[in-house]
């Protein structure tokens, strides 16, 4: 019973934190402060009342529209809030009150913000990736994957992708991967270590290729319009940090 209360509390806290992540997702690409001013309707500029700021509930109650101007509220808001709530609840249930829980929540939150911003703006802000690298390294002093694997993760993650970006540029004479992707994979390396970072990169490339081919096959755009790689890196990293160790064991067992 106590467990259920604690997990519900973690979910509620996650939903509130998800609201803050939404603020980051909206304001960081626009170079606005994430702490000031208070939230307003992007259509009519009216400041939101407290009851319009309740995660998930307000969106449903308002049926996705601003109360005064009827402008539509992006579906991203309830989705991010729900996703963050689920992440907090599952992570609390799985890790309990540990340093690893803190590390995974900081990591997961960064991935959610990067995923959403890259999807919409094709941008991976330094303001997330660079402090993310530092946070991952600091956490590694006290928990998984340990400082050495973390340092190697930054070098391998950043290095491999930097080399790939360089090769692509020399061969195709256009930019395929940006420095944002390089810094993001370095951040992933800092949090989950070099081995799982390679798993994340593999999964990201695989899903990226499959979705890219599907888009071409269904005539919804060629390689040029492919989804940004950072969104796939976020998905790959989320998978690698949860089921990655089991995948590695299975793969190494085959050899
Ligand atoms: Zn409005």
Short mmCIF file of C-alpha atoms and ligand atoms in Angstrom, two decimals:
data_model
loop_
_atom_site.label_atom_id
_atom_site.label_comp_id
_atom_site.label_asym_id
_atom_site.label_seq_id
_atom_site.Cartn_x
_atom_site.Cartn_y
_atom_site.Cartn_z
CA UNK A 1 0.00 0.00 0.00
CA UNK A 2 2.80 2.33 0.94
CA UNK A 3 4.42 1.43 -2.37
CA UNK A 4 1.36 2.45 -4.34
CA UNK A 5 1.14 5.80 -2.55
CA UNK A 6 4.84 6.45 -3.18
CA UNK A 7 4.56 5.51 -6.87
CA UNK A 8 1.45 7.72 -7.27
CA UNK A 9 3.32 10.59 -5.60
CA UNK A 10 6.26 10.03 -7.98
CA UNK A 11 3.85 10.14 -10.95
CA UNK A 12 2.24 13.37 -9.71
CA UNK A 13 5.64 14.97 -9.17
CA UNK A 14 6.66 13.74 -12.64
CA UNK A 15 3.59 15.36 -14.24
CA UNK A 16 4.45 18.71 -12.60
CA UNK A 17 8.07 18.37 -13.66
CA UNK A 18 6.81 17.53 -17.17
CA UNK A 19 5.13 20.96 -17.24
CA UNK A 20 8.51 22.51 -16.58
CA UNK A 21 10.05 20.42 -19.38
CA UNK A 22 7.31 21.81 -21.68
CA UNK A 23 8.41 25.33 -20.76
CA UNK A 24 12.01 24.36 -21.63
CA UNK A 25 10.89 22.79 -24.94
CA UNK A 26 8.95 25.92 -25.93
CA UNK A 27 11.37 28.59 -24.70
CA UNK A 28 14.93 27.26 -25.14
CA UNK A 29 14.85 27.31 -28.99
CA UNK A 30 13.42 30.84 -28.78
CA UNK A 31 16.23 31.95 -26.44
CA UNK A 32 13.74 32.87 -23.70
CA UNK A 33 14.23 32.44 -19.96
CA UNK A 34 12.70 29.26 -18.52
CA UNK A 35 11.97 30.86 -15.11
CA UNK A 36 10.44 34.19 -16.12
CA UNK A 37 7.80 35.34 -17.02
CA UNK A 38 4.82 33.11 -16.08
CA UNK A 39 3.18 30.95 -18.75
CA UNK A 40 0.93 32.69 -21.23
CA UNK A 41 -1.22 31.65 -24.19
CA UNK A 42 1.06 31.78 -27.29
CA UNK A 43 -1.88 33.06 -29.39
CA UNK A 44 -3.42 35.88 -27.32
CA UNK A 45 -0.66 36.41 -24.74
CA UNK A 46 -2.99 36.22 -21.75
CA UNK A 47 -1.28 34.95 -18.58
CA UNK A 48 -2.59 31.56 -17.53
CA UNK A 49 -4.50 31.15 -14.26
CA UNK A 50 -3.35 28.45 -11.85
CA UNK A 51 -6.19 26.11 -12.84
CA UNK A 52 -5.09 26.32 -16.49
CA UNK A 53 -1.65 25.11 -15.52
CA UNK A 54 -2.55 21.75 -13.98
CA UNK A 55 -0.66 19.04 -15.89
CA UNK A 56 -2.77 16.85 -18.22
CA UNK A 57 -6.04 17.77 -16.39
CA UNK A 58 -6.20 21.36 -17.72
CA UNK A 59 -5.64 20.25 -21.31
CA UNK A 60 -8.51 17.75 -21.05
CA UNK A 61 -10.82 20.18 -19.22
CA UNK A 62 -10.15 22.96 -21.77
CA UNK A 63 -10.45 20.43 -24.64
CA UNK A 64 -7.10 21.62 -26.00
CA UNK A 65 -8.17 25.25 -26.54
CA UNK A 66 -7.37 28.59 -24.90
CA UNK A 67 -10.26 29.73 -22.66
CA UNK A 68 -10.44 33.24 -24.17
CA UNK A 69 -9.09 33.18 -27.75
CA UNK A 70 -9.91 29.51 -28.48
CA UNK A 71 -6.44 29.09 -30.03
CA UNK A 72 -5.38 25.45 -29.98
CA UNK A 73 -2.94 24.17 -27.37
CA UNK A 74 -0.26 21.85 -28.78
CA UNK A 75 -0.85 18.17 -28.02
CA UNK A 76 2.81 18.07 -27.04
CA UNK A 77 1.89 19.53 -23.62
CA UNK A 78 -0.21 16.65 -22.22
CA UNK A 79 1.98 14.06 -24.01
CA UNK A 80 5.20 15.35 -22.39
CA UNK A 81 3.46 15.62 -18.99
CA UNK A 82 2.11 12.07 -19.20
CA UNK A 83 5.43 10.66 -20.44
CA UNK A 84 7.36 12.36 -17.63
CA UNK A 85 4.81 11.13 -15.06
CA UNK A 86 5.21 7.55 -16.30
CA UNK A 87 9.01 7.87 -16.34
CA UNK A 88 9.10 9.12 -12.73
CA UNK A 89 6.71 6.40 -11.52
CA UNK A 90 8.51 3.52 -13.28
CA UNK A 91 11.97 4.79 -12.31
CA UNK A 92 10.92 5.15 -8.65
CA UNK A 93 9.46 1.63 -8.68
CA UNK A 94 12.55 0.18 -10.38
CA UNK A 95 15.46 2.04 -8.76
CA UNK A 96 14.04 3.14 -5.40
CA UNK A 97 15.58 6.09 -3.51
CA UNK A 98 19.11 5.82 -4.94
CA UNK A 99 21.68 8.00 -6.67
CA UNK A 100 21.03 5.97 -9.81
CA UNK A 101 17.37 7.09 -9.69
CA UNK A 102 18.48 10.74 -9.66
CA UNK A 103 20.93 10.12 -12.49
CA UNK A 104 18.34 8.35 -14.65
CA UNK A 105 15.68 11.04 -14.05
CA UNK A 106 18.05 13.87 -14.99
CA UNK A 107 19.15 11.86 -18.05
CA UNK A 108 15.58 10.94 -19.08
CA UNK A 109 14.38 14.54 -18.68
CA UNK A 110 17.24 15.80 -20.87
CA UNK A 111 16.34 13.19 -23.50
CA UNK A 112 12.66 14.23 -23.53
CA UNK A 113 13.58 17.91 -24.03
CA UNK A 114 16.17 17.14 -26.74
CA UNK A 115 13.77 14.77 -28.53
CA UNK A 116 10.99 17.35 -28.71
CA UNK A 117 13.19 20.33 -29.64
CA UNK A 118 15.08 18.42 -32.35
CA UNK A 119 11.82 17.09 -33.81
CA UNK A 120 10.32 20.56 -34.11
CA UNK A 121 13.33 22.83 -34.69
CA UNK A 122 16.15 20.51 -35.89
CA UNK A 123 18.23 21.86 -33.04
CA UNK A 124 19.98 20.37 -30.00
CA UNK A 125 20.71 23.29 -27.62
CA UNK A 126 24.14 23.41 -25.96
CA UNK A 127 22.32 24.60 -22.85
CA UNK A 128 21.11 20.99 -22.40
CA UNK A 129 23.91 18.87 -23.90
CA UNK A 130 26.96 20.55 -22.33
CA UNK A 131 25.69 20.70 -18.70
CA UNK A 132 24.35 17.17 -19.42
CA UNK A 133 27.91 15.92 -20.07
CA UNK A 134 29.08 17.46 -16.78
CA UNK A 135 26.10 16.04 -14.84
CA UNK A 136 26.66 12.54 -16.26
CA UNK A 137 30.35 12.64 -15.31
CA UNK A 138 29.54 13.85 -11.78
CA UNK A 139 26.88 11.16 -11.23
CA UNK A 140 29.33 8.50 -12.44
CA UNK A 141 31.54 9.23 -9.42
CA UNK A 142 28.79 7.80 -7.18
CA UNK A 143 26.85 5.33 -9.33
CA UNK A 144 26.64 3.45 -12.65
CA UNK A 145 28.46 3.27 -15.01
CA UNK A 146 31.48 4.38 -12.92
CA UNK A 147 33.82 7.27 -13.77
CA UNK A 148 36.08 5.41 -16.21
CA UNK A 149 33.22 4.04 -18.35
CA UNK A 150 31.66 7.52 -18.21
CA UNK A 151 34.81 9.33 -19.38
CA UNK A 152 35.27 6.72 -22.13
CA UNK A 153 31.58 7.20 -22.98
CA UNK A 154 32.11 10.91 -23.62
CA UNK A 155 35.20 10.21 -25.75
CA UNK A 156 33.74 7.26 -27.69
CA UNK A 157 30.27 8.80 -28.09
CA UNK A 158 31.53 12.20 -29.18
CA UNK A 159 34.50 10.75 -31.12
CA UNK A 160 32.65 8.14 -33.19
CA UNK A 161 29.94 10.56 -34.24
CA UNK A 162 32.45 13.32 -34.94
CA UNK A 163 34.38 10.94 -37.22
CA UNK A 164 31.15 9.88 -38.98
CA UNK A 165 30.11 13.52 -39.45
CA UNK A 166 33.57 14.33 -40.87
CA UNK A 167 33.51 11.37 -43.29
CA UNK A 168 29.98 12.19 -44.44
CA UNK A 169 30.98 15.80 -45.06
CA UNK A 170 34.10 14.84 -47.08
CA UNK A 171 32.17 12.32 -49.19
CA UNK A 172 28.90 14.14 -49.76
CA UNK A 173 30.14 17.74 -49.35
CA UNK A 174 27.13 18.59 -47.20
CA UNK A 175 26.41 18.43 -43.51
CA UNK A 176 24.63 15.21 -42.53
CA UNK A 177 25.26 15.21 -38.81
CA UNK A 178 25.60 18.39 -36.83
CA UNK A 179 27.83 19.14 -33.86
CA UNK A 180 24.64 19.03 -31.77
CA UNK A 181 24.38 15.28 -32.44
CA UNK A 182 28.05 14.85 -31.47
CA UNK A 183 27.55 16.66 -28.15
CA UNK A 184 24.33 14.77 -27.49
CA UNK A 185 25.99 11.36 -27.93
CA UNK A 186 28.86 12.53 -25.69
CA UNK A 187 26.22 13.37 -23.05
CA UNK A 188 24.64 9.94 -23.50
CA UNK A 189 28.11 8.41 -23.03
CA UNK A 190 28.63 10.32 -19.79
CA UNK A 191 25.37 8.94 -18.34
CA UNK A 192 25.41 5.31 -19.50
CA UNK A 193 29.06 4.54 -20.33
CA UNK A 194 30.75 3.68 -23.63
CA UNK A 195 29.29 0.17 -24.15
CA UNK A 196 25.63 1.15 -23.86
CA UNK A 197 26.36 4.30 -25.88
CA UNK A 198 27.35 2.11 -28.82
CA UNK A 199 24.10 0.17 -28.32
CA UNK A 200 22.20 3.49 -28.32
CA UNK A 201 23.94 4.61 -31.53
CA UNK A 202 23.19 1.28 -33.22
CA UNK A 203 19.51 1.39 -32.24
CA UNK A 204 19.23 5.05 -33.33
CA UNK A 205 20.79 4.32 -36.74
CA UNK A 206 18.59 1.26 -37.21
CA UNK A 207 15.28 2.97 -36.35
CA UNK A 208 16.36 6.08 -38.27
CA UNK A 209 17.03 4.00 -41.41
CA UNK A 210 13.80 2.01 -41.12
CA UNK A 211 11.66 5.13 -40.65
CA UNK A 212 13.58 6.97 -43.39
CA UNK A 213 12.94 4.10 -45.83
CA UNK A 214 9.28 3.95 -44.81
CA UNK A 215 8.91 7.67 -45.51
CA UNK A 216 10.50 7.21 -48.95
CA UNK A 217 8.42 4.11 -49.71
CA UNK A 218 5.20 5.88 -48.84
CA UNK A 219 6.24 8.94 -50.85
CA UNK A 220 6.32 11.27 -47.87
CA UNK A 221 9.72 12.70 -48.62
CA UNK A 222 13.25 11.63 -49.47
CA UNK A 223 16.39 11.49 -47.36
CA UNK A 224 16.51 15.29 -47.30
CA UNK A 225 13.34 15.45 -45.28
CA UNK A 226 14.34 12.64 -42.94
CA UNK A 227 13.57 13.19 -39.30
CA UNK A 228 16.42 14.76 -37.30
CA UNK A 229 18.94 12.26 -35.92
CA UNK A 230 18.72 13.62 -32.35
CA UNK A 231 15.16 12.31 -32.02
CA UNK A 232 16.43 8.80 -32.84
CA UNK A 233 19.41 9.22 -30.51
CA UNK A 234 16.95 10.01 -27.71
CA UNK A 235 14.90 6.89 -28.46
CA UNK A 236 18.05 4.75 -28.78
CA UNK A 237 19.45 6.08 -25.49
CA UNK A 238 16.17 5.48 -23.65
CA UNK A 239 16.14 1.88 -24.87
CA UNK A 240 19.86 1.35 -24.21
CA UNK A 241 19.64 2.65 -20.63
CA UNK A 242 16.74 0.30 -19.79
CA UNK A 243 16.98 -2.91 -21.84
CA UNK A 244 20.54 -2.29 -23.14
CA UNK A 245 22.37 -4.47 -20.57
CA UNK A 246 20.12 -7.47 -21.39
CA UNK A 247 20.69 -6.88 -25.13
CA UNK A 248 24.46 -6.73 -24.61
CA UNK A 249 24.44 -9.99 -22.61
CA UNK A 250 22.40 -11.69 -25.30
CA UNK A 251 24.63 -10.41 -28.11
CA UNK A 252 27.92 -11.27 -26.37
CA UNK A 253 26.48 -14.72 -25.56
CA UNK A 254 26.06 -15.34 -29.30
CA UNK A 255 29.75 -14.78 -29.97
ZN1 LIG B 1 -5.36 32.54 -26.00
#
